[in-house]
Amino acid sequence: MAQKARIAVLISGRGSNMAALAYAAKAENCPFEIVLVASNDPGAPGLILAEAEGIETFSHPHKGLTREDHDQIMHDAVTRAGADYVVLAGYMRILSDRFVRQWQDRMLNIHPSLLPKYKGLDTYQRALDAGDSHAGCSVHLVTPELDDGPVLAQTKVAILPGDTPEILADRVLIAEHQLYSATLARYVTREQDPDWILEQVRMRALALAETYERPSFGTPGWRVGSEKTGKYFAYFSHRHHGETGSALLVKTSGLDEQSALLDADPELYFAPKFYGKSGWIAIRLDTGQTDWDHIASWLKKSWHMTAPKRLTKMSDIADQF
Ligand code: GRF
C-alpha cells in the first residue's frame, strides 16, 4: 500500500469525531494515520483519549493571543508533526485567513447540517424550527468564509416525531462518525481515483480555445476546431487496451521526440498501443505525484500542434503578453 496520509486533528472538546477517525485509522487498509491531536484547550477531554491511544498531543490556550499568533503556534505544531492534512473536529475557533491559505485544499471540517443550510451554531434547533424532514452532516474543505468551502460529502438524517435538538444531535453524531472517516479516506486517495483524474484533465483540456469532448472507442477524447472538422489533440485512457492505470495521450512532434521522452523518463511516459507508431505519447496520471501544470503544458502543446492556424496565431500573440 502507498504511504498513509498524515493527519493532524484539531479539537476543542470531547473529540468524538477525532476518536472515530483514530479508530478508523487502526484498520490496516486505512489510507490515513493520525499523527497529532491538537487543541486550543488543554482541558479538552479528547486529549486524554488521544494520549491513551498513543497519539501525540499538543495544546496551547488562545487566551491573550491574537488569532494570527495562536494559529501560528498551531501551524508550527502541525508542521512539526509532519502532517499532510489538517482535520477540524469540533475545533471552536475561527481561523485566520493566513492559516486557511497555508492549508488550502488540505484542511477539512465537519459541520452538523446539510450545507449550505444552517451555517454556524444551533443547527439542530434551526432544522427543527424550519420543519425540515431531514437534518444531517457535511464534510467540506475549509475556505476563509465560515462553513462555506466546497462540500465533499453529506449524510441525510431523518428527523423523527418528538425529536429535540439533543436527541437529534446524538443521531446526527452517529452519521458524522461514519461520514468523516469515509470521506477523509476518499479525499486523501483522490489522486488515484480515475474519476477525479479524468476531471482534472477535462478541466485543463476544455480551458483551451475551441475545444470539446467526444468519446473515441469508449474513451474520453478532446478535439479542437469545429464539431465537423475538429481533430483530436488528447485522449484519456483508463485501463484501455489492457494498459494499466490512467494515462493522458498527447501528440509529440514525431517518433524522435517520442523515443527521447521514453528514454528520459520511462516511469512517466510510455508508448500507447495503437497510437504509438504515429508519435503519440502516454503520460501516466496515477503515480499520486502528477504535476498538473506539466499536464496542462502538454495539453497546450498538443492542442497547438493540432489546432487550425487561425487559433494558434491568436494564442501565440496572447502568450507574448
Ligand atoms: C460535531 O457535532 C461537529 O459536527 C461539530 O462539532 C461537534 C464536535 O463534536 N463541528 P466532537 O468533539 O467531535 O464529539
GROMACS .gro file of C-alpha atoms and ligand atoms in nm:
model
  335
    1MET     CA    1   0.000   0.000   0.000
    2ALA     CA    2   0.111   0.356  -0.072
    3GLN     CA    3   0.229   0.566   0.221
    4LYS     CA    4  -0.050   0.669   0.454
    5ALA     CA    5  -0.158   1.033   0.460
    6ARG     CA    6  -0.053   1.201   0.784
    7ILE     CA    7  -0.339   1.375   0.962
    8ALA     CA    8  -0.343   1.636   1.239
    9VAL     CA    9  -0.683   1.661   1.409
   10LEU     CA   10  -0.777   1.988   1.579
   11ILE     CA   11  -1.033   1.967   1.859
   12SER     CA   12  -1.176   2.186   2.134
   13GLY     CA   13  -1.393   1.944   2.328
   14ARG     CA   14  -1.495   1.582   2.373
   15GLY     CA   15  -1.341   1.478   2.041
   16SER     CA   16  -1.580   1.200   1.945
   17ASN     CA   17  -1.517   1.263   1.574
   18MET     CA   18  -1.144   1.254   1.642
   19ALA     CA   19  -1.196   0.920   1.818
   20ALA     CA   20  -1.394   0.787   1.521
   21LEU     CA   21  -1.107   0.886   1.291
   22ALA     CA   22  -0.847   0.735   1.522
   23TYR     CA   23  -1.033   0.402   1.535
   24ALA     CA   24  -1.090   0.403   1.159
   25ALA     CA   25  -0.716   0.459   1.121
   26LYS     CA   26  -0.644   0.137   1.310
   27ALA     CA   27  -0.767  -0.068   1.015
   28GLU     CA   28  -0.470  -0.195   0.820
   29ASN     CA   29  -0.603  -0.075   0.486
   30CYS     CA   30  -0.700   0.272   0.608
   31PRO     CA   31  -0.515   0.524   0.387
   32PHE     CA   32  -0.454   0.774   0.670
   33GLU     CA   33  -0.292   0.783   1.011
   34ILE     CA   34  -0.338   1.035   1.291
   35VAL     CA   35  -0.003   1.190   1.377
   36LEU     CA   36  -0.125   1.464   1.608
   37VAL     CA   37  -0.429   1.571   1.807
   38ALA     CA   38  -0.405   1.940   1.894
   39SER     CA   39  -0.632   2.168   2.091
   40ASN     CA   40  -0.673   2.530   2.192
   41ASP     CA   41  -0.800   2.399   2.526
   42PRO     CA   42  -0.554   2.199   2.742
   43GLY     CA   43  -0.854   2.059   2.930
   44ALA     CA   44  -1.028   1.917   2.623
   45PRO     CA   45  -1.143   1.564   2.716
   46GLY     CA   46  -1.047   1.442   2.367
   47LEU     CA   47  -0.679   1.493   2.451
   48ILE     CA   48  -0.696   1.229   2.725
   49LEU     CA   49  -0.841   0.975   2.486
   50ALA     CA   50  -0.582   1.055   2.219
   51GLU     CA   51  -0.299   1.015   2.468
   52ALA     CA   52  -0.437   0.684   2.591
   53GLU     CA   53  -0.442   0.568   2.230
   54GLY     CA   54  -0.075   0.657   2.196
   55ILE     CA   55  -0.131   0.955   1.968
   56GLU     CA   56   0.090   1.259   2.008
   57THR     CA   57  -0.098   1.556   2.153
   58PHE     CA   58  -0.039   1.928   2.172
   59SER     CA   59  -0.233   2.210   2.330
   60HIS     CA   60  -0.193   2.582   2.362
   61PRO     CA   61  -0.460   2.813   2.505
   62HIS     CA   62  -0.559   3.101   2.285
   63LYS     CA   63  -0.620   3.339   2.574
   64GLY     CA   64  -0.422   3.663   2.546
   65LEU     CA   65  -0.301   3.586   2.194
   66THR     CA   66  -0.410   3.739   1.866
   67ARG     CA   67  -0.586   3.500   1.633
   68GLU     CA   68  -0.286   3.509   1.397
   69ASP     CA   69  -0.034   3.433   1.673
   70HIS     CA   70  -0.236   3.144   1.812
   71ASP     CA   71  -0.291   2.999   1.464
   72GLN     CA   72   0.082   3.024   1.401
   73ILE     CA   73   0.152   2.820   1.715
   74MET     CA   74  -0.094   2.554   1.596
   75HIS     CA   75   0.051   2.562   1.246
   76ASP     CA   76   0.402   2.510   1.382
   77ALA     CA   77   0.288   2.212   1.592
   78VAL     CA   78   0.108   2.057   1.296
   79THR     CA   79   0.410   2.109   1.070
   80ARG     CA   80   0.648   1.967   1.332
   81ALA     CA   81   0.434   1.653   1.341
   82GLY     CA   82   0.481   1.622   0.965
   83ALA     CA   83   0.109   1.637   0.887
   84ASP     CA   84  -0.011   1.646   0.526
   85TYR     CA   85  -0.367   1.742   0.622
   86VAL     CA   86  -0.545   1.930   0.898
   87VAL     CA   87  -0.880   1.788   1.001
   88LEU     CA   88  -1.107   2.004   1.216
   89ALA     CA   89  -1.329   1.808   1.451
   90GLY     CA   90  -1.522   2.039   1.679
   91TYR     CA   91  -1.244   2.299   1.675
   92MET     CA   92  -1.430   2.601   1.808
   93ARG     CA   93  -1.206   2.869   1.667
   94ILE     CA   94  -1.249   3.090   1.366
   95LEU     CA   95  -0.928   3.056   1.171
   96SER     CA   96  -0.718   3.342   1.034
   97ASP     CA   97  -0.705   3.379   0.657
   98ARG     CA   98  -0.336   3.307   0.672
   99PHE     CA   99  -0.384   2.967   0.837
  100VAL     CA  100  -0.661   2.880   0.591
  101ARG     CA  101  -0.435   2.973   0.298
  102GLN     CA  102  -0.147   2.770   0.441
  103TRP     CA  103  -0.369   2.461   0.441
  104GLN     CA  104  -0.572   2.534   0.132
  105ASP     CA  105  -0.717   2.213  -0.017
  106ARG     CA  106  -0.557   2.023   0.273
  107MET     CA  107  -0.797   2.118   0.553
  108LEU     CA  108  -1.137   1.956   0.612
  109ASN     CA  109  -1.417   2.029   0.854
  110ILE     CA  110  -1.733   1.851   0.960
  111HIS     CA  111  -2.048   2.052   1.019
  112PRO     CA  112  -2.376   1.922   1.163
  113SER     CA  113  -2.616   2.038   0.890
  114LEU     CA  114  -2.684   1.978   0.526
  115LEU     CA  115  -2.479   2.271   0.396
  116PRO     CA  116  -2.542   2.527   0.257
  117LYS     CA  117  -2.828   2.520   0.509
  118TYR     CA  118  -2.760   2.633   0.866
  119LYS     CA  119  -2.402   2.754   0.878
  120GLY     CA  120  -2.278   2.846   1.225
  121LEU     CA  121  -2.437   2.730   1.551
  122ASP     CA  122  -2.775   2.586   1.666
  123THR     CA  123  -2.810   2.381   1.352
  124TYR     CA  124  -3.045   2.120   1.505
  125GLN     CA  125  -3.286   2.375   1.652
  126ARG     CA  126  -3.293   2.560   1.322
  127ALA     CA  127  -3.370   2.242   1.127
  128LEU     CA  128  -3.650   2.156   1.372
  129ASP     CA  129  -3.792   2.510   1.365
  130ALA     CA  130  -3.797   2.503   0.986
  131GLY     CA  131  -3.998   2.179   0.991
  132ASP     CA  132  -3.736   2.003   0.778
  133SER     CA  133  -3.788   1.634   0.710
  134HIS     CA  134  -3.413   1.573   0.737
  135ALA     CA  135  -3.115   1.710   0.922
  136GLY     CA  136  -2.766   1.580   0.852
  137CYS     CA  137  -2.398   1.649   0.836
  138SER     CA  138  -2.148   1.770   0.577
  139VAL     CA  139  -1.775   1.733   0.531
  140HIS     CA  140  -1.627   2.027   0.346
  141LEU     CA  141  -1.298   2.184   0.252
  142VAL     CA  142  -1.215   2.487   0.463
  143THR     CA  143  -1.210   2.829   0.296
  144PRO     CA  144  -1.188   3.169   0.469
  145GLU     CA  145  -1.568   3.206   0.485
  146LEU     CA  146  -1.718   3.010   0.780
  147ASP     CA  147  -1.873   2.669   0.685
  148ASP     CA  148  -1.861   2.771   0.322
  149GLY     CA  149  -1.599   2.560   0.139
  150PRO     CA  150  -1.681   2.300  -0.127
  151VAL     CA  151  -1.883   2.013   0.018
  152LEU     CA  152  -1.711   1.676  -0.026
  153ALA     CA  153  -1.989   1.456   0.114
  154GLN     CA  154  -2.310   1.465   0.316
  155THR     CA  155  -2.533   1.225   0.507
  156LYS     CA  156  -2.903   1.294   0.546
  157VAL     CA  157  -3.053   1.205   0.884
  158ALA     CA  158  -3.431   1.171   0.916
  159ILE     CA  159  -3.599   1.392   1.175
  160LEU     CA  160  -3.838   1.187   1.390
  161PRO     CA  161  -4.153   1.300   1.569
  162GLY     CA  162  -4.064   1.413   1.919
  163ASP     CA  163  -3.703   1.497   1.830
  164THR     CA  164  -3.540   1.759   2.049
  165PRO     CA  165  -3.216   1.931   1.947
  166GLU     CA  166  -3.029   1.699   2.186
  167ILE     CA  167  -3.186   1.378   2.057
  168LEU     CA  168  -3.132   1.486   1.700
  169ALA     CA  169  -2.771   1.586   1.772
  170ASP     CA  170  -2.699   1.235   1.906
  171ARG     CA  171  -2.833   1.075   1.591
  172VAL     CA  172  -2.651   1.316   1.359
  173LEU     CA  173  -2.332   1.238   1.550
  174ILE     CA  174  -2.361   0.869   1.459
  175ALA     CA  175  -2.376   0.976   1.096
  176GLU     CA  176  -2.083   1.214   1.143
  177HIS     CA  177  -1.861   0.936   1.272
  178GLN     CA  178  -1.928   0.725   0.962
  179LEU     CA  179  -1.906   1.009   0.715
  180TYR     CA  180  -1.586   1.171   0.833
  181SER     CA  181  -1.354   0.873   0.809
  182ALA     CA  182  -1.503   0.753   0.479
  183THR     CA  183  -1.476   1.099   0.323
  184LEU     CA  184  -1.126   1.158   0.452
  185ALA     CA  185  -1.014   0.820   0.317
  186ARG     CA  186  -1.156   0.905  -0.023
  187TYR     CA  187  -1.010   1.255  -0.020
  188VAL     CA  188  -0.654   1.153   0.064
  189THR     CA  189  -0.658   0.891  -0.213
  190ARG     CA  190  -0.830   1.112  -0.473
  191GLU     CA  191  -0.518   1.125  -0.687
  192GLN     CA  192  -0.562   0.755  -0.757
  193ASP     CA  193  -0.933   0.784  -0.835
  194PRO     CA  194  -0.986   0.763  -1.214
  195ASP     CA  195  -1.294   0.990  -1.197
  196TRP     CA  196  -1.104   1.260  -1.014
  197ILE     CA  197  -0.808   1.227  -1.250
  198LEU     CA  198  -1.035   1.247  -1.555
  199GLU     CA  199  -1.197   1.563  -1.417
  200GLN     CA  200  -0.855   1.725  -1.374
  201VAL     CA  201  -0.765   1.650  -1.736
  202ARG     CA  202  -1.106   1.756  -1.864
  203MET     CA  203  -1.088   2.096  -1.690
  204ARG     CA  204  -0.748   2.168  -1.843
  205ALA     CA  205  -0.835   2.038  -2.190
  206LEU     CA  206  -1.159   2.234  -2.211
  207ALA     CA  207  -0.986   2.552  -2.090
  208LEU     CA  208  -0.809   2.568  -2.430
  209ALA     CA  209  -0.973   2.760  -2.712
  210GLU     CA  210  -1.245   2.595  -2.922
  211THR     CA  211  -1.222   2.254  -2.764
  212TYR     CA  212  -1.489   1.998  -2.691
  213GLU     CA  213  -1.510   1.644  -2.565
  214ARG     CA  214  -1.605   1.348  -2.777
  215PRO     CA  215  -1.564   0.983  -2.682
  216SER     CA  216  -1.345   0.777  -2.907
  217PHE     CA  217  -1.367   0.398  -2.886
  218GLY     CA  218  -1.513   0.423  -2.539
  219THR     CA  219  -1.255   0.661  -2.401
  220PRO     CA  220  -1.294   1.037  -2.348
  221GLY     CA  221  -1.111   1.248  -2.604
  222TRP     CA  222  -1.078   1.621  -2.667
  223ARG     CA  223  -1.090   1.788  -3.005
  224VAL     CA  224  -1.008   2.133  -3.129
  225GLY     CA  225  -1.189   2.311  -3.410
  226SER     CA  226  -1.546   2.285  -3.525
  227GLU     CA  227  -1.779   1.995  -3.447
  228LYS     CA  228  -1.741   1.875  -3.802
  229THR     CA  229  -1.376   1.924  -3.890
  230GLY     CA  230  -1.226   1.925  -3.539
  231LYS     CA  231  -0.932   1.697  -3.462
  232TYR     CA  232  -0.832   1.507  -3.152
  233PHE     CA  233  -0.542   1.654  -2.953
  234ALA     CA  234  -0.577   1.439  -2.638
  235TYR     CA  235  -0.729   1.117  -2.510
  236PHE     CA  236  -0.779   0.986  -2.160
  237SER     CA  237  -0.703   0.623  -2.116
  238HIS     CA  238  -0.806   0.417  -1.819
  239ARG     CA  239  -0.708   0.053  -1.844
  240HIS     CA  240  -0.759   0.099  -2.214
  241HIS     CA  241  -0.645  -0.178  -2.447
  242GLY     CA  242  -0.519  -0.372  -2.148
  243GLU     CA  243  -0.286  -0.093  -2.034
  244THR     CA  244  -0.257  -0.033  -1.661
  245GLY     CA  245  -0.388   0.267  -1.471
  246SER     CA  246  -0.485   0.607  -1.605
  247ALA     CA  247  -0.287   0.799  -1.863
  248LEU     CA  248  -0.312   1.101  -2.088
  249LEU     CA  249  -0.234   1.056  -2.456
  250VAL     CA  250  -0.098   1.361  -2.636
  251LYS     CA  251   0.079   1.429  -2.962
  252THR     CA  252   0.454   1.472  -2.992
  253SER     CA  253   0.629   1.617  -3.294
  254GLY     CA  254   0.705   1.263  -3.409
  255LEU     CA  255   0.886   0.937  -3.334
  256ASP     CA  256   1.216   1.109  -3.246
  257GLU     CA  257   1.061   1.314  -2.970
  258GLN     CA  258   0.859   1.015  -2.857
  259SER     CA  259   1.164   0.793  -2.815
  260ALA     CA  260   1.360   1.072  -2.645
  261LEU     CA  261   1.081   1.101  -2.386
  262LEU     CA  262   1.067   0.725  -2.335
  263ASP     CA  263   1.442   0.724  -2.270
  264ALA     CA  264   1.440   1.030  -2.047
  265ASP     CA  265   1.165   0.921  -1.811
  266PRO     CA  266   1.036   0.566  -1.858
  267GLU     CA  267   0.847   0.585  -1.526
  268LEU     CA  268   0.631   0.869  -1.654
  269TYR     CA  269   0.599   0.805  -2.027
  270PHE     CA  270   0.506   0.502  -2.234
  271ALA     CA  271   0.417   0.440  -2.597
  272PRO     CA  272   0.042   0.382  -2.617
  273LYS     CA  273  -0.072   0.073  -2.806
  274PHE     CA  274  -0.231   0.160  -3.141
  275TYR     CA  275  -0.120   0.524  -3.126
  276GLY     CA  276   0.248   0.469  -3.056
  277LYS     CA  277   0.362   0.441  -3.416
  278SER     CA  278   0.222   0.781  -3.503
  279GLY     CA  279   0.421   0.959  -3.235
  280TRP     CA  280   0.158   0.991  -2.965
  281ILE     CA  281   0.287   0.956  -2.612
  282ALA     CA  282   0.113   0.838  -2.297
  283ILE     CA  283   0.179   1.016  -1.968
  284ARG     CA  284   0.095   0.824  -1.652
  285LEU     CA  285  -0.156   1.003  -1.431
  286ASP     CA  286  -0.186   0.765  -1.139
  287THR     CA  287   0.154   0.793  -0.977
  288GLY     CA  288  -0.002   1.004  -0.700
  289GLN     CA  289   0.257   1.272  -0.783
  290THR     CA  290   0.116   1.419  -1.101
  291ASP     CA  291   0.244   1.765  -1.179
  292TRP     CA  292  -0.077   1.919  -1.314
  293ASP     CA  293   0.099   2.224  -1.457
  294HIS     CA  294   0.313   1.987  -1.659
  295ILE     CA  295   0.000   1.812  -1.784
  296ALA     CA  296  -0.157   2.147  -1.873
  297SER     CA  297   0.151   2.241  -2.075
  298TRP     CA  298   0.143   1.907  -2.260
  299LEU     CA  299  -0.223   1.961  -2.345
  300LYS     CA  300  -0.143   2.309  -2.472
  301LYS     CA  301   0.146   2.178  -2.682
  302SER     CA  302  -0.066   1.904  -2.834
  303TRP     CA  303  -0.352   2.149  -2.890
  304HIS     CA  304  -0.106   2.382  -3.064
  305MET     CA  305   0.009   2.106  -3.297
  306THR     CA  306  -0.348   2.018  -3.390
  307ALA     CA  307  -0.541   2.344  -3.391
  308PRO     CA  308  -0.613   2.539  -3.709
  309LYS     CA  309  -0.373   2.827  -3.783
  310ARG     CA  310  -0.624   3.099  -3.703
  311LEU     CA  311  -0.639   2.970  -3.343
  312THR     CA  312  -0.269   2.907  -3.287
  313LYS     CA  313  -0.185   3.252  -3.421
  314MET     CA  314  -0.415   3.409  -3.168
  315SER     CA  315  -0.275   3.204  -2.883
  316ASP     CA  316   0.086   3.285  -2.984
  317ILE     CA  317   0.004   3.654  -2.969
  318ALA     CA  318  -0.165   3.612  -2.631
  319ASP     CA  319   0.139   3.420  -2.498
  320GLN     CA  320   0.365   3.715  -2.575
  321PHE     CA  321   0.186   3.931  -2.320
  322GRF     C1  322  -1.975   1.789   1.599
  322GRF     O1  323  -2.114   1.795   1.604
  322GRF     C2  324  -1.924   1.853   1.473
  322GRF     O2  325  -2.013   1.841   1.365
  322GRF     C3  326  -1.914   1.998   1.510
  322GRF     O3  327  -1.870   1.996   1.642
  322GRF     C4  328  -1.910   1.875   1.706
  322GRF     C5  329  -1.787   1.813   1.762
  322GRF     O4  330  -1.813   1.701   1.838
  322GRF     N1  331  -1.825   2.067   1.420
  322GRF     P1  332  -1.694   1.607   1.886
  322GRF     O5  333  -1.600   1.694   1.968
  322GRF     O6  334  -1.628   1.554   1.764
  322GRF     O7  335  -1.758   1.500   1.968
   0.00000   0.00000   0.00000
